[in-house]
Amino acid sequence: MTQDDGTTTEDTKAAQTADGHAPSRRSLLGWGGAGLALGAVAAGGTAAALRTGGDAQPAGADATSRSAVPFHGRHQAGIATAVQDRLHFASFDVTTDDRAELIALLKEWTKAAARMTAGDAVGDGAVGGLAEAPPDDTGEALGLPPSRLTLTFGIGPTLFEKDGKDRFGIKARRPDALIDLPQFPGDNLDKTRSGGDLCVQACADDPQVAVHAIRNLARIGFGKVAIRWSQLGFGKTSSTTPDAQTPRNMFGFKDGTHNLAGTDTAALDKHVWVTDGDAKDKAGWMAGGSYLVARRIRMHIETWDRTSLQEQEDIFGRNKGEGAPVGKKHERDTPHLKSMLPTAHVRLAHPDSNGGVRILRRGYSFTDGTDGLGRLDAGLFFLAYQRDVRQGFVPLQKRLAADDALNEYIQHVGSAVFAVPPGVRNADDWWGRELFA
Amino acid sequence: MRALRSSAVAALAAATAVTAVAGCAAKNDGKGGGGKGAIEVTATDSSCELSAKEFPAGHVRFAVQNKGSKVTEVYVYAPGDRIVTERENIGPGTSAEITAEIKAGSYEVACKPGMKGKGIRQKVTAGGKGATAKRDPKLDAAVAAYRTYVQEQADQTLPAAQKFADAVKSGDVEAAKKAYALSRVGWERTEPVAESFGDIDPKVDVRADGLEKGQKWTGWHKLEKSLWEEKKISGDDKKLADRLITDLKDWQKRVGKAEITPTSMANGAKELLDEVATGKVTGEEERYSHTDLVDFQANVEGAETAYELLKPVVAKNEPALAKELDKQFKAIDSLLDDHRDSKSADGFASYDTVGKDERKELSDGVNALAEPLSKLAAAVATTK
């Protein structure tokens, strides 16, 4: 961002650090030489332009991969905002039973999250502190741009009640929509990859930036929370920007063609955001929030790859190359569901087969190496946001679990559900304030 | 180690002036007083008098005369009771000379009639450039008390290790197994200090995967493998038992000379938890005997001791940190209590009976303690 006097905001920021401010990742870029500084300038400019909207950045905005997504707004970023390419999702158990301590942690987390999403280091930074003590920030994101990092925070059912115990005096405020998911046919859930009291979804265009964020939050949380499980993801499998090219999943098919667009505010209000009306009385704190279902779906890659192209396309109900629905030419042509097999994935998942219900998908592919039998441990880390899980994921998954032809090639092995509160409004606000206030 | 130091002193004396040494010896057996420039130390059963309490830094000589009735020893301590130099076994009516390179700063000279206790102390100052900055006396006291603790641990380890070695030498596998874990407790409590002597650790506490090419495997873990994995004691093992005692005696002799500062003490406490996090909680450390929980407890106790000694300063500088550490030490103690087994020789359950969920719980507990513990050094370093 070039200013009138020819200096850049980055230069200014670098100069400020001499006064004792913690160096930010971007300001370090400013020091890193002309080549790097140029990139930083571009990033700063885009970020500033995007911030003028005040509310969360609209998904339609064509942000560059280096820019920052505003942290504050009515809704949390990382839901309807443009999907980034990388994910580190973490589920936490709360290990303290002290309400005040939990609140203090949430405040500290929020502060760190605001800094990291802006591209700044946590606390006093990764360098320049006391030589005898470990730095506040772990440092692996030093010199990297914000990379559109978003951190999205959620609360699991077990925070309200566990083993019949009202752990933090919030049991009475558990929303009806935050249900315990039912057992679906075919589920093979590993409890060490399921559930959790809290979650943080970190999405970024650079995996190192996403991992850095979770690592620092976990570290801040030691003694109050412990990581229960986490999942890395790559190659977004859903797009909230339909004008962009639709990504492919690990089966090689385009995924997310008919996903909700981040710019379609009417559809988001109808299907994704909890309204004031939904959230009266005990769950009033959820207005502007959403509900998240996370499922680790293992794909049987090797058997799929031995399946004929015809069968693969029949199972999905779309062709593999273009992504066009059966009998149609183009990806975005309206599907004729009756032309598809009754068990075709797209037919069963389509809103027309589900009373118009839509969910906002934000899943990622994953591969965690091989499984010891030489099989690729890969699949889809399914993330879906909706206004009410009882009308969104549950009926949809019931239908898919019963009839989807794809079930022969996939298995749900991890599962969790979270209430995702509304956005953090300003610097004094914090994750979960409405619930604990 | 004693031989090593004597020869170093001899070499030093030889390099300066052979005649001076001869002169000293001649004078020392007479009416006392060392050669020119030496500080005279007159020791009795109840006093320790010095001819000078301020002297220039550099090559300093102390001429000691024992006028008491007990065998005595004389130590020169740097702050925190680090031994700069010492001389034992000075008989009644005899003289000895101690030589050392002393940097500018404050020191204490101690005479120990009967060769016991903290001794009769005199404060001395070595002058000159580069005098060390003044430190909060509370921190010096913490370092001194910690050094005493470290020495006690080494002193108490020897008999326990001897019991273990004796069992190995007598070929009694069962008795050796029972004595094994307990022989390690003192070492595990003070491991960061023990490890500061880089040559001792690889001799006594190395694991098979830590061996360098060509290094012969000695120490506790080799014997552990013989006892639990091979279930028999070889002739070589019996020799290794003696070797272990020799090496541990070396540690016992040298541990007082370790460089300890308030920050190294604090970081040492954190390192003890790192030991737990990387080796014990995974069951790697005691992979044959599964006595990891005994080491675990000893590491935590050592860390807690260091913390408790620094606490008066920490509680003043960072009260919230002190509160958190109190809480987390209590929490980890209670977690460990869940795994006590009164039927086991060492008081703890075998680690191979500790399930995956329980290990996760222990690991979370270690992280919860180690993270605030990593802030301890900063809390004592910033003291003005």
Coordinates of N, CA and C in Angstrom, one line a residue, chain A residues 223-312:
Chain A
G223 N -3.0 -27.2 29.9 CA -3.4 -27.1 31.3 C -4.9 -26.7 31.4
K224 N -5.5 -26.2 30.4 CA -6.9 -25.9 30.4 C -7.7 -26.7 29.4
V225 N -7.0 -26.9 28.2 CA -7.6 -27.8 27.2 C -6.5 -28.7 26.7
A226 N -6.9 -29.8 26.1 CA -5.9 -30.7 25.5 C -6.5 -31.1 24.1
I227 N -5.6 -31.2 23.1 CA -6.1 -31.6 21.8 C -6.6 -33.0 21.9
R228 N -7.8 -33.2 21.4 CA -8.4 -34.6 21.4 C -8.0 -35.3 20.1
W229 N -8.2 -34.6 19.0 CA -7.8 -35.1 17.7 C -7.6 -33.9 16.8
S230 N -6.9 -34.1 15.7 CA -6.9 -33.0 14.7 C -6.7 -33.6 13.3
Q231 N -7.1 -32.8 12.3 CA -7.0 -33.3 11.0 C -6.5 -32.3 10.0
L232 N -5.5 -32.7 9.2 CA -5.0 -31.8 8.2 C -5.8 -32.1 6.9
G233 N -6.0 -31.0 6.1 CA -6.7 -31.2 4.8 C -6.1 -30.4 3.8
F234 N -6.3 -30.8 2.5 CA -5.7 -30.1 1.4 C -6.8 -30.1 0.3
G235 N -6.6 -29.3 -0.8 CA -7.4 -29.4 -2.0 C -8.9 -29.3 -1.6
K236 N -9.3 -28.1 -1.2 CA -10.7 -27.9 -0.9 C -11.6 -28.7 -1.8
T237 N -12.6 -29.4 -1.3 CA -13.4 -30.2 -2.1 C -14.8 -29.5 -2.3
S238 N -14.9 -28.3 -1.7 CA -16.2 -27.6 -2.0 C -15.8 -26.1 -2.2
S239 N -16.5 -25.4 -3.0 CA -16.2 -24.0 -3.2 C -17.4 -23.2 -2.8
T240 N -17.1 -22.1 -2.1 CA -18.2 -21.1 -1.8 C -18.2 -20.0 -2.8
T241 N -17.4 -20.1 -3.8 CA -17.3 -19.2 -4.9 C -17.6 -19.9 -6.2
P242 N -18.8 -20.0 -6.6 CA -19.2 -20.9 -7.7 C -18.6 -20.4 -9.1
D243 N -18.2 -19.1 -9.1 CA -17.6 -18.7 -10.4 C -16.2 -19.3 -10.6
A244 N -15.6 -19.7 -9.5 CA -14.3 -20.3 -9.6 C -14.4 -21.8 -10.1
Q245 N -13.4 -22.4 -10.5 CA -13.4 -23.8 -11.0 C -13.8 -24.7 -9.8
T246 N -14.6 -25.7 -10.1 CA -15.0 -26.6 -9.0 C -13.9 -27.6 -8.7
P247 N -13.5 -27.7 -7.5 CA -12.4 -28.6 -7.2 C -12.8 -30.1 -7.3
R248 N -11.9 -31.0 -7.3 CA -12.2 -32.4 -7.4 C -11.8 -33.1 -6.0
N249 N -12.6 -34.2 -5.7 CA -12.3 -34.9 -4.5 C -11.3 -36.0 -4.8
M250 N -11.0 -36.9 -3.9 CA -10.0 -37.9 -4.0 C -10.4 -39.0 -5.0
F251 N -11.7 -39.1 -5.3 CA -12.2 -40.0 -6.3 C -12.1 -39.4 -7.7
G252 N -11.6 -38.2 -7.8 CA -11.4 -37.6 -9.1 C -12.6 -36.9 -9.6
F253 N -13.7 -36.8 -8.8 CA -14.9 -36.1 -9.3 C -15.0 -34.7 -8.8
K254 N -15.6 -33.8 -9.6 CA -15.8 -32.5 -9.1 C -16.8 -32.5 -8.0
D255 N -16.5 -31.7 -7.0 CA -17.3 -31.8 -5.7 C -17.7 -30.4 -5.4
G256 N -19.0 -30.2 -5.1 CA -19.4 -28.9 -4.6 C -20.0 -28.0 -5.7
T257 N -20.4 -28.5 -6.8 CA -20.9 -27.8 -7.9 C -22.1 -26.9 -7.5
H258 N -23.0 -27.6 -6.7 CA -24.2 -27.0 -6.3 C -24.1 -26.4 -4.8
N259 N -22.9 -26.1 -4.4 CA -22.8 -25.7 -3.0 C -23.3 -24.2 -2.9
L260 N -23.7 -23.9 -1.6 CA -24.1 -22.5 -1.4 C -23.0 -21.5 -1.7
A261 N -23.4 -20.4 -2.3 CA -22.4 -19.4 -2.6 C -22.3 -18.4 -1.4
G262 N -21.1 -18.0 -1.1 CA -20.9 -17.1 0.0 C -21.5 -15.7 -0.2
T263 N -21.9 -15.4 -1.5 CA -22.5 -14.1 -1.8 C -24.0 -14.2 -1.8
D264 N -24.6 -15.4 -1.7 CA -26.0 -15.6 -1.8 C -26.6 -15.4 -0.4
T265 N -26.7 -14.1 0.0 CA -27.1 -13.9 1.4 C -28.5 -14.4 1.7
A266 N -29.4 -14.4 0.7 CA -30.7 -14.9 1.0 C -30.6 -16.4 1.4
A267 N -29.9 -17.2 0.6 CA -29.8 -18.6 0.8 C -29.0 -18.9 2.1
L268 N -28.0 -18.0 2.4 CA -27.3 -18.2 3.7 C -28.2 -18.0 4.9
D269 N -29.0 -16.9 4.8 CA -29.9 -16.6 5.9 C -30.9 -17.8 6.0
K270 N -31.3 -18.4 4.9 CA -32.3 -19.4 5.0 C -31.7 -20.7 5.5
H271 N -30.5 -21.1 5.1 CA -30.0 -22.4 5.4 C -28.8 -22.5 6.3
V272 N -28.1 -21.4 6.5 CA -26.8 -21.4 7.3 C -26.9 -20.7 8.6
W273 N -27.3 -19.4 8.6 CA -27.2 -18.6 9.8 C -28.4 -18.8 10.7
V274 N -28.1 -18.9 12.0 CA -29.1 -19.0 13.0 C -29.7 -17.6 13.1
T275 N -31.1 -17.5 13.1 CA -31.7 -16.2 13.2 C -32.1 -15.9 14.6
D276 N -32.5 -14.7 14.9 CA -32.9 -14.3 16.2 C -34.1 -15.1 16.6
G277 N -35.0 -15.4 15.6 CA -36.2 -16.2 15.8 C -35.9 -17.6 16.3
D278 N -34.9 -18.2 15.6 CA -34.5 -19.6 16.0 C -34.0 -19.7 17.4
A279 N -33.3 -18.6 17.8 CA -32.5 -18.6 19.0 C -33.0 -17.8 20.1
K280 N -34.3 -18.0 20.4 CA -34.9 -17.2 21.5 C -34.5 -17.8 22.8
D281 N -34.6 -17.0 23.8 CA -34.4 -17.5 25.2 C -33.0 -18.1 25.4
K282 N -33.1 -19.4 25.7 CA -31.9 -20.1 26.2 C -30.7 -20.1 25.1
A283 N -31.1 -20.1 23.9 CA -30.1 -20.2 22.8 C -29.9 -18.9 22.1
G284 N -30.3 -17.8 22.7 CA -30.2 -16.5 22.1 C -28.8 -16.2 21.7
W285 N -27.9 -16.7 22.4 CA -26.4 -16.5 22.2 C -26.0 -17.0 20.8
M286 N -26.8 -17.8 20.2 CA -26.4 -18.4 18.9 C -26.8 -17.6 17.7
A287 N -27.6 -16.5 17.9 CA -28.1 -15.7 16.7 C -26.9 -15.2 15.9
G288 N -26.9 -15.5 14.7 CA -25.7 -15.1 13.8 C -24.7 -16.2 13.7
G289 N -24.9 -17.3 14.4 CA -24.0 -18.4 14.4 C -24.5 -19.5 13.4
S290 N -23.9 -20.6 13.6 CA -24.3 -21.7 12.7 C -23.9 -23.1 13.4
Y291 N -24.3 -24.2 12.8 CA -24.0 -25.5 13.4 C -23.1 -26.2 12.4
L292 N -22.1 -26.8 13.0 CA -21.1 -27.5 12.2 C -21.1 -29.0 12.4
V293 N -21.1 -29.8 11.3 CA -20.9 -31.2 11.4 C -19.6 -31.5 10.8
A294 N -18.7 -32.3 11.5 CA -17.4 -32.7 10.9 C -17.4 -34.2 10.9
R295 N -17.1 -34.7 9.7 CA -17.1 -36.2 9.6 C -15.8 -36.6 8.9
R296 N -15.0 -37.5 9.4 CA -13.9 -38.0 8.7 C -14.4 -39.2 7.9
I297 N -14.3 -39.1 6.5 CA -14.9 -40.1 5.7 C -13.7 -40.8 4.9
R298 N -13.4 -42.0 5.3 CA -12.4 -42.7 4.7 C -12.8 -43.2 3.3
M299 N -12.0 -43.1 2.3 CA -12.3 -43.6 1.0 C -11.5 -44.8 0.7
H300 N -12.1 -45.8 0.2 CA -11.4 -47.0 -0.2 C -10.8 -46.8 -1.6
I301 N -9.7 -46.1 -1.7 CA -9.1 -45.6 -2.9 C -8.8 -46.7 -3.9
E302 N -8.2 -47.8 -3.4 CA -7.7 -48.8 -4.3 C -8.9 -49.5 -5.1
T303 N -9.9 -49.8 -4.3 CA -11.0 -50.5 -5.0 C -11.8 -49.6 -5.9
W304 N -11.8 -48.3 -5.5 CA -12.5 -47.3 -6.4 C -11.7 -47.2 -7.7
D305 N -10.4 -47.2 -7.6 CA -9.6 -47.1 -8.8 C -9.7 -48.3 -9.7
R306 N -10.2 -49.4 -9.2 CA -10.4 -50.6 -10.0 C -11.8 -50.7 -10.6
T307 N -12.6 -49.7 -10.3 CA -14.0 -49.6 -10.8 C -14.0 -49.0 -12.1
S308 N -14.9 -49.6 -13.0 CA -15.0 -49.0 -14.4 C -15.4 -47.6 -14.4
L309 N -15.0 -46.9 -15.4 CA -15.4 -45.5 -15.5 C -16.9 -45.3 -15.5
Q310 N -17.6 -46.2 -16.2 CA -19.1 -46.2 -16.3 C -19.7 -46.3 -14.9
E311 N -19.2 -47.3 -14.2 CA -19.8 -47.5 -12.8 C -19.5 -46.3 -11.9
Q312 N -18.3 -45.7 -12.0 CA -17.9 -44.6 -11.2 C -18.9 -43.4 -11.5

